PDB file of C-alpha atoms in Angstrom:
ATOM      1  CA  MET A   1      16.855   1.263  32.142  1.00  0.00           C
ATOM      2  CA  GLU A   2      20.304   0.468  33.603  1.00  0.00           C
ATOM      3  CA  VAL A   3      21.876   0.858  30.062  1.00  0.00           C
ATOM      4  CA  GLY A   4      20.161   4.250  29.625  1.00  0.00           C
ATOM      5  CA  ARG A   5      21.453   5.503  32.982  1.00  0.00           C
ATOM      6  CA  SER A   6      25.026   4.420  32.339  1.00  0.00           C
ATOM      7  CA  GLN A   7      24.980   6.012  28.892  1.00  0.00           C
ATOM      8  CA  LEU A   8      23.696   9.237  30.480  1.00  0.00           C
ATOM      9  CA  ALA A   9      26.300   9.146  33.112  1.00  0.00           C
ATOM     10  CA  PHE A  10      29.118   8.584  30.610  1.00  0.00           C
ATOM     11  CA  GLY A  11      27.812  11.539  28.455  1.00  0.00           C
ATOM     12  CA  LEU A  12      27.763  13.867  31.570  1.00  0.00           C
ATOM     13  CA  ARG A  13      31.278  12.786  32.467  1.00  0.00           C
ATOM     14  CA  ALA A  14      32.574  13.459  28.861  1.00  0.00           C
ATOM     15  CA  LEU A  15      30.743  16.888  29.035  1.00  0.00           C
ATOM     16  CA  GLY A  16      32.477  17.639  32.302  1.00  0.00           C
ATOM     17  CA  ARG A  17      35.850  16.717  30.959  1.00  0.00           C
ATOM     18  CA  GLY A  18      35.260  18.993  27.860  1.00  0.00           C
ATOM     19  CA  ALA A  19      34.377  21.940  30.095  1.00  0.00           C
ATOM     20  CA  ALA A  20      37.410  21.477  32.338  1.00  0.00           C
ATOM     21  CA  ASP A  21      39.621  21.285  29.185  1.00  0.00           C
ATOM     22  CA  LEU A  22      38.334  24.712  28.111  1.00  0.00           C
ATOM     23  CA  LEU A  23      38.842  26.282  31.330  1.00  0.00           C
ATOM     24  CA  MET A  24      42.147  24.504  32.338  1.00  0.00           C
ATOM     25  CA  PRO A  25      43.636  22.989  29.228  1.00  0.00           C
ATOM     26  CA  PRO A  26      45.913  20.097  30.079  1.00  0.00           C
ATOM     27  CA  LEU A  27      49.594  20.412  29.292  1.00  0.00           C
ATOM     28  CA  ALA A  28      51.162  18.566  26.351  1.00  0.00           C
ATOM     29  CA  HIS A  29      53.061  15.420  27.203  1.00  0.00           C
ATOM     30  CA  ASP A  30      55.916  16.499  25.027  1.00  0.00           C
ATOM     31  CA  SER A  31      56.160  20.106  26.295  1.00  0.00           C
ATOM     32  CA  PRO A  32      54.901  22.646  28.893  1.00  0.00           C
ATOM     33  CA  GLU A  33      52.269  23.969  26.306  1.00  0.00           C
ATOM     34  CA  ALA A  34      48.536  23.690  26.949  1.00  0.00           C
ATOM     35  CA  THR A  35      46.899  21.590  24.225  1.00  0.00           C
ATOM     36  CA  ALA A  36      43.265  20.986  25.306  1.00  0.00           C
ATOM     37  CA  SER A  37      42.380  17.253  24.781  1.00  0.00           C
ATOM     38  CA  ALA A  38      45.075  16.534  22.143  1.00  0.00           C
ATOM     39  CA  GLY A  39      47.766  15.649  24.515  1.00  0.00           C
ATOM     40  CA  LEU A  40      50.550  16.655  22.197  1.00  0.00           C
ATOM     41  CA  THR A  41      51.921  19.844  20.735  1.00  0.00           C
ATOM     42  CA  ALA A  42      50.715  20.701  17.161  1.00  0.00           C
ATOM     43  CA  ASP A  43      54.296  19.876  15.858  1.00  0.00           C
ATOM     44  CA  ALA A  44      54.343  16.449  17.536  1.00  0.00           C
ATOM     45  CA  TRP A  45      50.745  15.711  16.415  1.00  0.00           C
ATOM     46  CA  GLY A  46      51.510  16.631  12.777  1.00  0.00           C
ATOM     47  CA  ARG A  47      54.491  14.261  12.629  1.00  0.00           C
ATOM     48  CA  VAL A  48      52.581  11.136  13.748  1.00  0.00           C
ATOM     49  CA  THR A  49      51.313   9.098  10.590  1.00  0.00           C
ATOM     50  CA  PHE A  50      47.901   7.966  11.796  1.00  0.00           C
ATOM     51  CA  LEU A  51      46.442   5.039   9.961  1.00  0.00           C
ATOM     52  CA  GLU A  52      42.997   5.712   8.430  1.00  0.00           C
ATOM     53  CA  GLU A  53      40.688   3.564   6.522  1.00  0.00           C
ATOM     54  CA  PRO A  54      41.146   1.535   4.246  1.00  0.00           C
ATOM     55  CA  VAL A  55      43.273  -0.783   6.228  1.00  0.00           C
ATOM     56  CA  CYS A  56      43.816  -4.658   6.060  1.00  0.00           C
ATOM     57  CA  ASP A  57      41.145  -6.219   8.357  1.00  0.00           C
ATOM     58  CA  GLY A  58      43.629  -8.842   9.318  1.00  0.00           C
ATOM     59  CA  CYS A  59      46.737  -6.877  10.325  1.00  0.00           C
ATOM     60  CA  GLY A  60      45.787  -3.263  10.232  1.00  0.00           C
ATOM     61  CA  ALA A  61      48.308  -2.301   7.531  1.00  0.00           C
ATOM     62  CA  GLY A  62      47.358   0.706   5.402  1.00  0.00           C
ATOM     63  CA  PHE A  63      46.159   0.179   1.821  1.00  0.00           C
ATOM     64  CA  GLU A  64      47.496   2.646  -0.593  1.00  0.00           C
ATOM     65  CA  MET A  65      44.156   3.252  -2.212  1.00  0.00           C
ATOM     66  CA  ASP A  66      40.516   2.402  -1.615  1.00  0.00           C
ATOM     67  CA  GLY A  67      39.450  -0.419  -3.944  1.00  0.00           C
ATOM     68  CA  GLY A  68      35.760   0.255  -3.273  1.00  0.00           C
ATOM     69  CA  ALA A  69      32.938  -1.908  -1.811  1.00  0.00           C
ATOM     70  CA  PHE A  70      34.134  -5.050  -3.526  1.00  0.00           C
ATOM     71  CA  ALA A  71      37.756  -4.814  -2.748  1.00  0.00           C
ATOM     72  CA  GLU A  72      39.433  -7.608  -0.721  1.00  0.00           C
ATOM     73  CA  PRO A  73      39.548  -6.500   2.875  1.00  0.00           C
ATOM     74  CA  ARG A  74      42.784  -8.419   3.573  1.00  0.00           C
ATOM     75  CA  CYS A  75      46.365  -7.894   2.253  1.00  0.00           C
ATOM     76  CA  ALA A  76      48.142 -10.619   0.415  1.00  0.00           C
ATOM     77  CA  ALA A  77      50.165 -11.697   3.405  1.00  0.00           C
ATOM     78  CA  CYS A  78      47.046 -12.162   5.490  1.00  0.00           C
ATOM     79  CA  LEU A  79      45.290 -14.135   2.929  1.00  0.00           C
ATOM     80  CA  ALA A  80      48.272 -16.397   2.495  1.00  0.00           C
ATOM     81  CA  GLN A  81      49.051 -16.901   6.188  1.00  0.00           C
ATOM     82  CA  PRO A  82      46.406 -15.549   8.541  1.00  0.00           C
ATOM     83  CA  TYR A  83      47.299 -14.696  12.066  1.00  0.00           C
ATOM     84  CA  ALA A  84      45.648 -16.512  14.964  1.00  0.00           C
ATOM     85  CA  PHE A  85      43.956 -13.347  15.951  1.00  0.00           C
ATOM     86  CA  ALA A  86      40.964 -12.507  13.742  1.00  0.00           C
ATOM     87  CA  ARG A  87      41.397  -8.866  13.149  1.00  0.00           C
ATOM     88  CA  ALA A  88      43.807  -6.063  14.096  1.00  0.00           C
ATOM     89  CA  ARG A  89      43.911  -2.228  14.063  1.00  0.00           C
ATOM     90  CA  ALA A  90      46.744   0.143  14.876  1.00  0.00           C
ATOM     91  CA  ALA A  91      46.428   3.884  15.613  1.00  0.00           C
ATOM     92  CA  CYS A  92      49.523   4.855  13.701  1.00  0.00           C
ATOM     93  CA  VAL A  93      52.662   3.762  11.971  1.00  0.00           C
ATOM     94  CA  TYR A  94      55.588   2.898  14.048  1.00  0.00           C
ATOM     95  CA  ASP A  95      58.344   5.419  12.814  1.00  0.00           C
ATOM     96  CA  GLU A  96      60.644   8.124  14.171  1.00  0.00           C
ATOM     97  CA  ALA A  97      57.686  10.285  15.380  1.00  0.00           C
ATOM     98  CA  SER A  98      55.795   7.647  17.260  1.00  0.00           C
ATOM     99  CA  ARG A  99      58.705   5.639  18.424  1.00  0.00           C
ATOM    100  CA  GLY A 100      59.882   8.414  20.809  1.00  0.00           C
ATOM    101  CA  LEU A 101      56.364   8.708  22.364  1.00  0.00           C
ATOM    102  CA  ILE A 102      55.990   4.994  22.914  1.00  0.00           C
ATOM    103  CA  LEU A 103      59.501   4.572  24.282  1.00  0.00           C
ATOM    104  CA  ARG A 104      59.087   7.376  26.777  1.00  0.00           C
ATOM    105  CA  PHE A 105      55.779   5.754  27.874  1.00  0.00           C
ATOM    106  CA  LYS A 106      57.220   2.281  28.016  1.00  0.00           C
ATOM    107  CA  HIS A 107      60.654   2.836  29.493  1.00  0.00           C
ATOM    108  CA  GLY A 108      60.637   6.447  30.717  1.00  0.00           C
ATOM    109  CA  ASP A 109      57.619   5.978  33.019  1.00  0.00           C
ATOM    110  CA  HIS A 110      55.607   8.655  31.280  1.00  0.00           C
ATOM    111  CA  GLN A 111      52.258   7.173  32.255  1.00  0.00           C
ATOM    112  CA  PRO A 112      50.184  10.269  31.292  1.00  0.00           C
ATOM    113  CA  TYR A 113      50.622   8.989  27.780  1.00  0.00           C
ATOM    114  CA  ALA A 114      48.256   6.044  28.677  1.00  0.00           C
ATOM    115  CA  PRO A 115      44.905   7.793  28.452  1.00  0.00           C
ATOM    116  CA  LEU A 116      46.035   9.622  25.223  1.00  0.00           C
ATOM    117  CA  PHE A 117      46.973   6.251  23.673  1.00  0.00           C
ATOM    118  CA  ALA A 118      43.686   4.805  24.814  1.00  0.00           C
ATOM    119  CA  ARG A 119      41.768   7.656  23.082  1.00  0.00           C
ATOM    120  CA  TRP A 120      43.719   6.925  19.902  1.00  0.00           C
ATOM    121  CA  LEU A 121      42.738   3.198  20.112  1.00  0.00           C
ATOM    122  CA  SER A 122      39.072   4.101  20.831  1.00  0.00           C
ATOM    123  CA  ARG A 123      39.021   5.685  17.365  1.00  0.00           C
ATOM    124  CA  SER A 124      41.197   3.296  15.350  1.00  0.00           C
ATOM    125  CA  ALA A 125      39.842   0.101  16.904  1.00  0.00           C
ATOM    126  CA  ALA A 126      36.183   1.224  17.045  1.00  0.00           C
ATOM    127  CA  PRO A 127      34.956  -1.660  14.719  1.00  0.00           C
ATOM    128  CA  LEU A 128      36.671  -4.106  17.018  1.00  0.00           C
ATOM    129  CA  LEU A 129      35.371  -2.536  20.254  1.00  0.00           C
ATOM    130  CA  ALA A 130      31.836  -2.709  18.852  1.00  0.00           C
ATOM    131  CA  GLU A 131      31.962  -6.564  18.656  1.00  0.00           C
ATOM    132  CA  ALA A 132      34.218  -7.247  21.746  1.00  0.00           C
ATOM    133  CA  ASP A 133      33.074  -8.755  25.010  1.00  0.00           C
ATOM    134  CA  ALA A 134      36.072  -7.929  27.022  1.00  0.00           C
ATOM    135  CA  VAL A 135      39.528  -6.409  26.871  1.00  0.00           C
ATOM    136  CA  ALA A 136      42.731  -7.936  27.887  1.00  0.00           C
ATOM    137  CA  PRO A 137      46.364  -6.554  27.911  1.00  0.00           C
ATOM    138  CA  VAL A 138      49.265  -8.487  26.772  1.00  0.00           C
ATOM    139  CA  PRO A 139      50.997  -9.404  30.045  1.00  0.00           C
ATOM    140  CA  LEU A 140      54.563  -8.782  31.249  1.00  0.00           C
ATOM    141  CA  HIS A 141      56.586 -11.476  33.080  1.00  0.00           C
ATOM    142  CA  ARG A 142      56.513 -10.583  36.828  1.00  0.00           C
ATOM    143  CA  LEU A 143      60.345 -10.082  36.928  1.00  0.00           C
ATOM    144  CA  ARG A 144      60.064  -7.454  34.062  1.00  0.00           C
ATOM    145  CA  LEU A 145      57.024  -5.966  35.728  1.00  0.00           C
ATOM    146  CA  LEU A 146      59.142  -5.456  38.956  1.00  0.00           C
ATOM    147  CA  SER A 147      61.809  -3.596  36.958  1.00  0.00           C
ATOM    148  CA  ARG A 148      59.501  -1.579  34.864  1.00  0.00           C
ATOM    149  CA  ARG A 149      56.936  -0.957  37.704  1.00  0.00           C
ATOM    150  CA  PHE A 150      53.960  -1.115  35.250  1.00  0.00           C
ATOM    151  CA  ASN A 151      52.638  -2.948  32.373  1.00  0.00           C
ATOM    152  CA  GLN A 152      52.295  -0.360  29.505  1.00  0.00           C
ATOM    153  CA  ALA A 153      49.630  -2.502  27.688  1.00  0.00           C
ATOM    154  CA  ALA A 154      47.506  -2.800  30.943  1.00  0.00           C
ATOM    155  CA  GLU A 155      47.702   0.991  31.397  1.00  0.00           C
ATOM    156  CA  ILE A 156      46.180   1.495  27.833  1.00  0.00           C
ATOM    157  CA  ALA A 157      43.664  -1.434  28.077  1.00  0.00           C
ATOM    158  CA  ARG A 158      42.177  -0.312  31.368  1.00  0.00           C
ATOM    159  CA  PRO A 159      40.920   3.215  30.164  1.00  0.00           C
ATOM    160  CA  LEU A 160      39.994   1.809  26.822  1.00  0.00           C
ATOM    161  CA  ALA A 161      37.800  -0.967  28.408  1.00  0.00           C
ATOM    162  CA  ARG A 162      36.191   1.579  30.786  1.00  0.00           C
ATOM    163  CA  SER A 163      35.414   4.161  28.071  1.00  0.00           C
ATOM    164  CA  ALA A 164      33.802   1.367  25.893  1.00  0.00           C
ATOM    165  CA  GLY A 165      31.918  -0.178  28.732  1.00  0.00           C
ATOM    166  CA  LEU A 166      33.572  -3.435  28.378  1.00  0.00           C
ATOM    167  CA  ASP A 167      34.742  -6.058  30.865  1.00  0.00           C
ATOM    168  CA  TYR A 168      38.387  -5.617  31.702  1.00  0.00           C
ATOM    169  CA  LEU A 169      40.542  -8.794  32.234  1.00  0.00           C
ATOM    170  CA  PRO A 170      43.988  -7.765  33.544  1.00  0.00           C
ATOM    171  CA  ASP A 171      44.837 -11.207  34.973  1.00  0.00           C
ATOM    172  CA  ALA A 172      43.122 -13.608  32.609  1.00  0.00           C
ATOM    173  CA  LEU A 173      46.423 -14.190  30.660  1.00  0.00           C
ATOM    174  CA  VAL A 174      49.815 -14.459  32.259  1.00  0.00           C
ATOM    175  CA  ARG A 175      53.374 -14.731  30.910  1.00  0.00           C
ATOM    176  CA  ARG A 176      54.918 -17.795  32.481  1.00  0.00           C
ATOM    177  CA  ALA A 177      58.255 -17.639  30.658  1.00  0.00           C
ATOM    178  CA  HIS A 178      60.738 -14.774  31.219  1.00  0.00           C
ATOM    179  CA  THR A 179      61.784 -14.378  27.628  1.00  0.00           C
ATOM    180  CA  THR A 180      64.497 -12.313  26.270  1.00  0.00           C
ATOM    181  CA  SER A 181      63.608  -9.190  24.293  1.00  0.00           C
ATOM    182  CA  GLN A 182      62.094  -9.585  20.757  1.00  0.00           C
ATOM    183  CA  GLY A 183      64.313  -6.728  19.615  1.00  0.00           C
ATOM    184  CA  GLY A 184      67.039  -7.784  17.079  1.00  0.00           C
ATOM    185  CA  LYS A 185      65.537 -11.233  16.382  1.00  0.00           C
ATOM    186  CA  SER A 186      64.346 -12.504  13.054  1.00  0.00           C
ATOM    187  CA  ALA A 187      60.656 -13.292  12.433  1.00  0.00           C
ATOM    188  CA  ARG A 188      61.250 -17.085  13.267  1.00  0.00           C
ATOM    189  CA  GLY A 189      63.300 -16.086  16.367  1.00  0.00           C
ATOM    190  CA  ARG A 190      60.458 -13.947  17.577  1.00  0.00           C
ATOM    191  CA  ARG A 191      57.996 -16.799  17.164  1.00  0.00           C
ATOM    192  CA  LEU A 192      60.243 -19.320  18.866  1.00  0.00           C
ATOM    193  CA  ASN A 193      61.136 -16.880  21.736  1.00  0.00           C
ATOM    194  CA  VAL A 194      57.442 -16.559  22.708  1.00  0.00           C
ATOM    195  CA  ARG A 195      56.004 -20.005  21.837  1.00  0.00           C
ATOM    196  CA  LYS A 196      54.084 -21.344  24.840  1.00  0.00           C
ATOM    197  CA  ALA A 197      55.234 -18.204  26.839  1.00  0.00           C
ATOM    198  CA  PHE A 198      51.586 -17.356  27.727  1.00  0.00           C
ATOM    199  CA  VAL A 199      48.900 -19.268  29.623  1.00  0.00           C
ATOM    200  CA  VAL A 200      45.334 -18.434  30.678  1.00  0.00           C
ATOM    201  CA  THR A 201      44.655 -18.684  34.361  1.00  0.00           C
ATOM    202  CA  GLU A 202      41.823 -20.826  35.819  1.00  0.00           C
ATOM    203  CA  ALA A 203      39.852 -17.762  36.801  1.00  0.00           C
ATOM    204  CA  GLY A 204      40.581 -16.399  33.170  1.00  0.00           C
ATOM    205  CA  ARG A 205      39.189 -19.435  31.658  1.00  0.00           C
ATOM    206  CA  ARG A 206      35.754 -18.813  33.201  1.00  0.00           C
ATOM    207  CA  ARG A 207      35.790 -15.186  32.068  1.00  0.00           C
ATOM    208  CA  ILE A 208      36.882 -15.642  28.486  1.00  0.00           C
ATOM    209  CA  ARG A 209      34.888 -18.863  27.517  1.00  0.00           C
ATOM    210  CA  GLY A 210      32.755 -18.118  24.531  1.00  0.00           C
ATOM    211  CA  ARG A 211      33.621 -14.514  24.478  1.00  0.00           C
ATOM    212  CA  ARG A 212      35.327 -12.331  21.811  1.00  0.00           C
ATOM    213  CA  ILE A 213      38.392 -10.802  23.410  1.00  0.00           C
ATOM    214  CA  LEU A 214      40.211  -7.519  22.314  1.00  0.00           C
ATOM    215  CA  LEU A 215      43.839  -7.983  22.988  1.00  0.00           C
ATOM    216  CA  VAL A 216      45.853  -4.820  23.659  1.00  0.00           C
ATOM    217  CA  ASP A 217      49.611  -4.192  23.172  1.00  0.00           C
ATOM    218  CA  ASP A 218      51.931  -1.169  22.317  1.00  0.00           C
ATOM    219  CA  VAL A 219      53.659  -2.178  18.975  1.00  0.00           C
ATOM    220  CA  LEU A 220      52.858  -4.809  16.308  1.00  0.00           C
ATOM    221  CA  THR A 221      56.109  -5.835  14.494  1.00  0.00           C
ATOM    222  CA  THR A 222      55.912  -9.432  13.242  1.00  0.00           C
ATOM    223  CA  GLY A 223      52.891 -10.406  15.420  1.00  0.00           C
ATOM    224  CA  ALA A 224      54.619 -13.168  17.168  1.00  0.00           C
ATOM    225  CA  THR A 225      53.734 -11.969  20.654  1.00  0.00           C
ATOM    226  CA  ALA A 226      50.108 -11.238  19.868  1.00  0.00           C
ATOM    227  CA  GLU A 227      49.722 -14.520  17.992  1.00  0.00           C
ATOM    228  CA  ALA A 228      51.056 -16.529  20.950  1.00  0.00           C
ATOM    229  CA  CYS A 229      48.608 -14.671  23.329  1.00  0.00           C
ATOM    230  CA  ALA A 230      45.696 -15.257  20.881  1.00  0.00           C
ATOM    231  CA  ARG A 231      46.551 -19.028  20.533  1.00  0.00           C
ATOM    232  CA  ALA A 232      46.492 -19.280  24.347  1.00  0.00           C
ATOM    233  CA  LEU A 233      43.136 -17.474  24.583  1.00  0.00           C
ATOM    234  CA  ILE A 234      41.547 -19.452  21.882  1.00  0.00           C
ATOM    235  CA  GLU A 235      42.862 -22.858  23.333  1.00  0.00           C
ATOM    236  CA  ALA A 236      41.281 -21.817  26.649  1.00  0.00           C
ATOM    237  CA  GLY A 237      37.842 -21.235  25.105  1.00  0.00           C
ATOM    238  CA  ALA A 238      37.734 -17.652  23.802  1.00  0.00           C
ATOM    239  CA  ARG A 239      35.397 -17.565  20.698  1.00  0.00           C
ATOM    240  CA  ALA A 240      37.792 -15.083  18.872  1.00  0.00           C
ATOM    241  CA  VAL A 241      40.571 -12.683  19.561  1.00  0.00           C
ATOM    242  CA  ASP A 242      41.212  -9.393  17.905  1.00  0.00           C
ATOM    243  CA  LEU A 243      44.164  -7.001  18.417  1.00  0.00           C
ATOM    244  CA  ALA A 244      44.586  -3.246  19.115  1.00  0.00           C
ATOM    245  CA  VAL A 245      47.950  -1.547  19.213  1.00  0.00           C
ATOM    246  CA  ILE A 246      49.226   1.894  19.424  1.00  0.00           C
ATOM    247  CA  ALA A 247      51.472   1.502  16.382  1.00  0.00           C
ATOM    248  CA  ARG A 248      52.539  -1.065  13.846  1.00  0.00           C
ATOM    249  CA  VAL A 249      55.531  -1.232  11.447  1.00  0.00           C
ATOM    250  CA  ARG A 250      54.707  -0.530   7.808  1.00  0.00           C
ATOM    251  CA  THR A 251      54.987  -4.192   6.860  1.00  0.00           C
ATOM    252  CA  ALA A 252      54.814  -6.368   9.788  1.00  0.00           C
ATOM    253  CA  ARG A 253      56.160  -9.458   8.074  1.00  0.00           C
ATOM    254  CA  GLU A 254      59.164  -7.986   6.573  1.00  0.00           C
ATOM    255  CA  LEU A 255      61.728  -9.304   8.962  1.00  0.00           C
ATOM    256  CA  PRO A 256      63.910 -12.112   7.826  1.00  0.00           C
ATOM    257  CA  THR A 257      62.530 -15.610   8.609  1.00  0.00           C
TER     258      THR A 257
END
């Protein structure tokens, strides 16, 4: 009975938002134009390379063609060296079109992008959300949080969890080491930079034990940060960890080792 009432309430809220968009279309985040629920102008929307099925189940990379029902669901890199997280999905490719949007959100304090990106993930990560028990953002170190004023992963994870009706765990995972930026580092350098940087809190252990966690971040490059988070969650008792990101580089393991 409670489930039925919550589903009805969610449907009514969605209907209300749709009606409001028709009456007063929200402005695009990248211009003063009204764009209904899209959140971007048609030009900006058209330049983003969204990732559609078929994609690698392990890292979310797009396959060039659909191999059919009997095709291997994972790319050669994931078969040879699986990540610690079980599966991954990305909404789009990290390129010139998406990079500007993400950087404005991440460093330009454009927080209205958060619900837009959450909607993108609710679509691209739908198979992961369907099996998840809870959603957790990749954390920032407290010093970086002070300088940036908000955690971009948390701003996406919160509305994503709410729309999916999942438990939101903002403080289950913390970053205990104030690492340097991953930018410019080799694949090996990235792994070393974040090794043992993340830890699950005592309260977090109780909330993740035996559960499947959907980890949320902004960009997947080599996967070093997400892997370090996944290992910490699994070692603390999570049954499995999946990953959802706004964007991923075309080949996430192509950086020099």
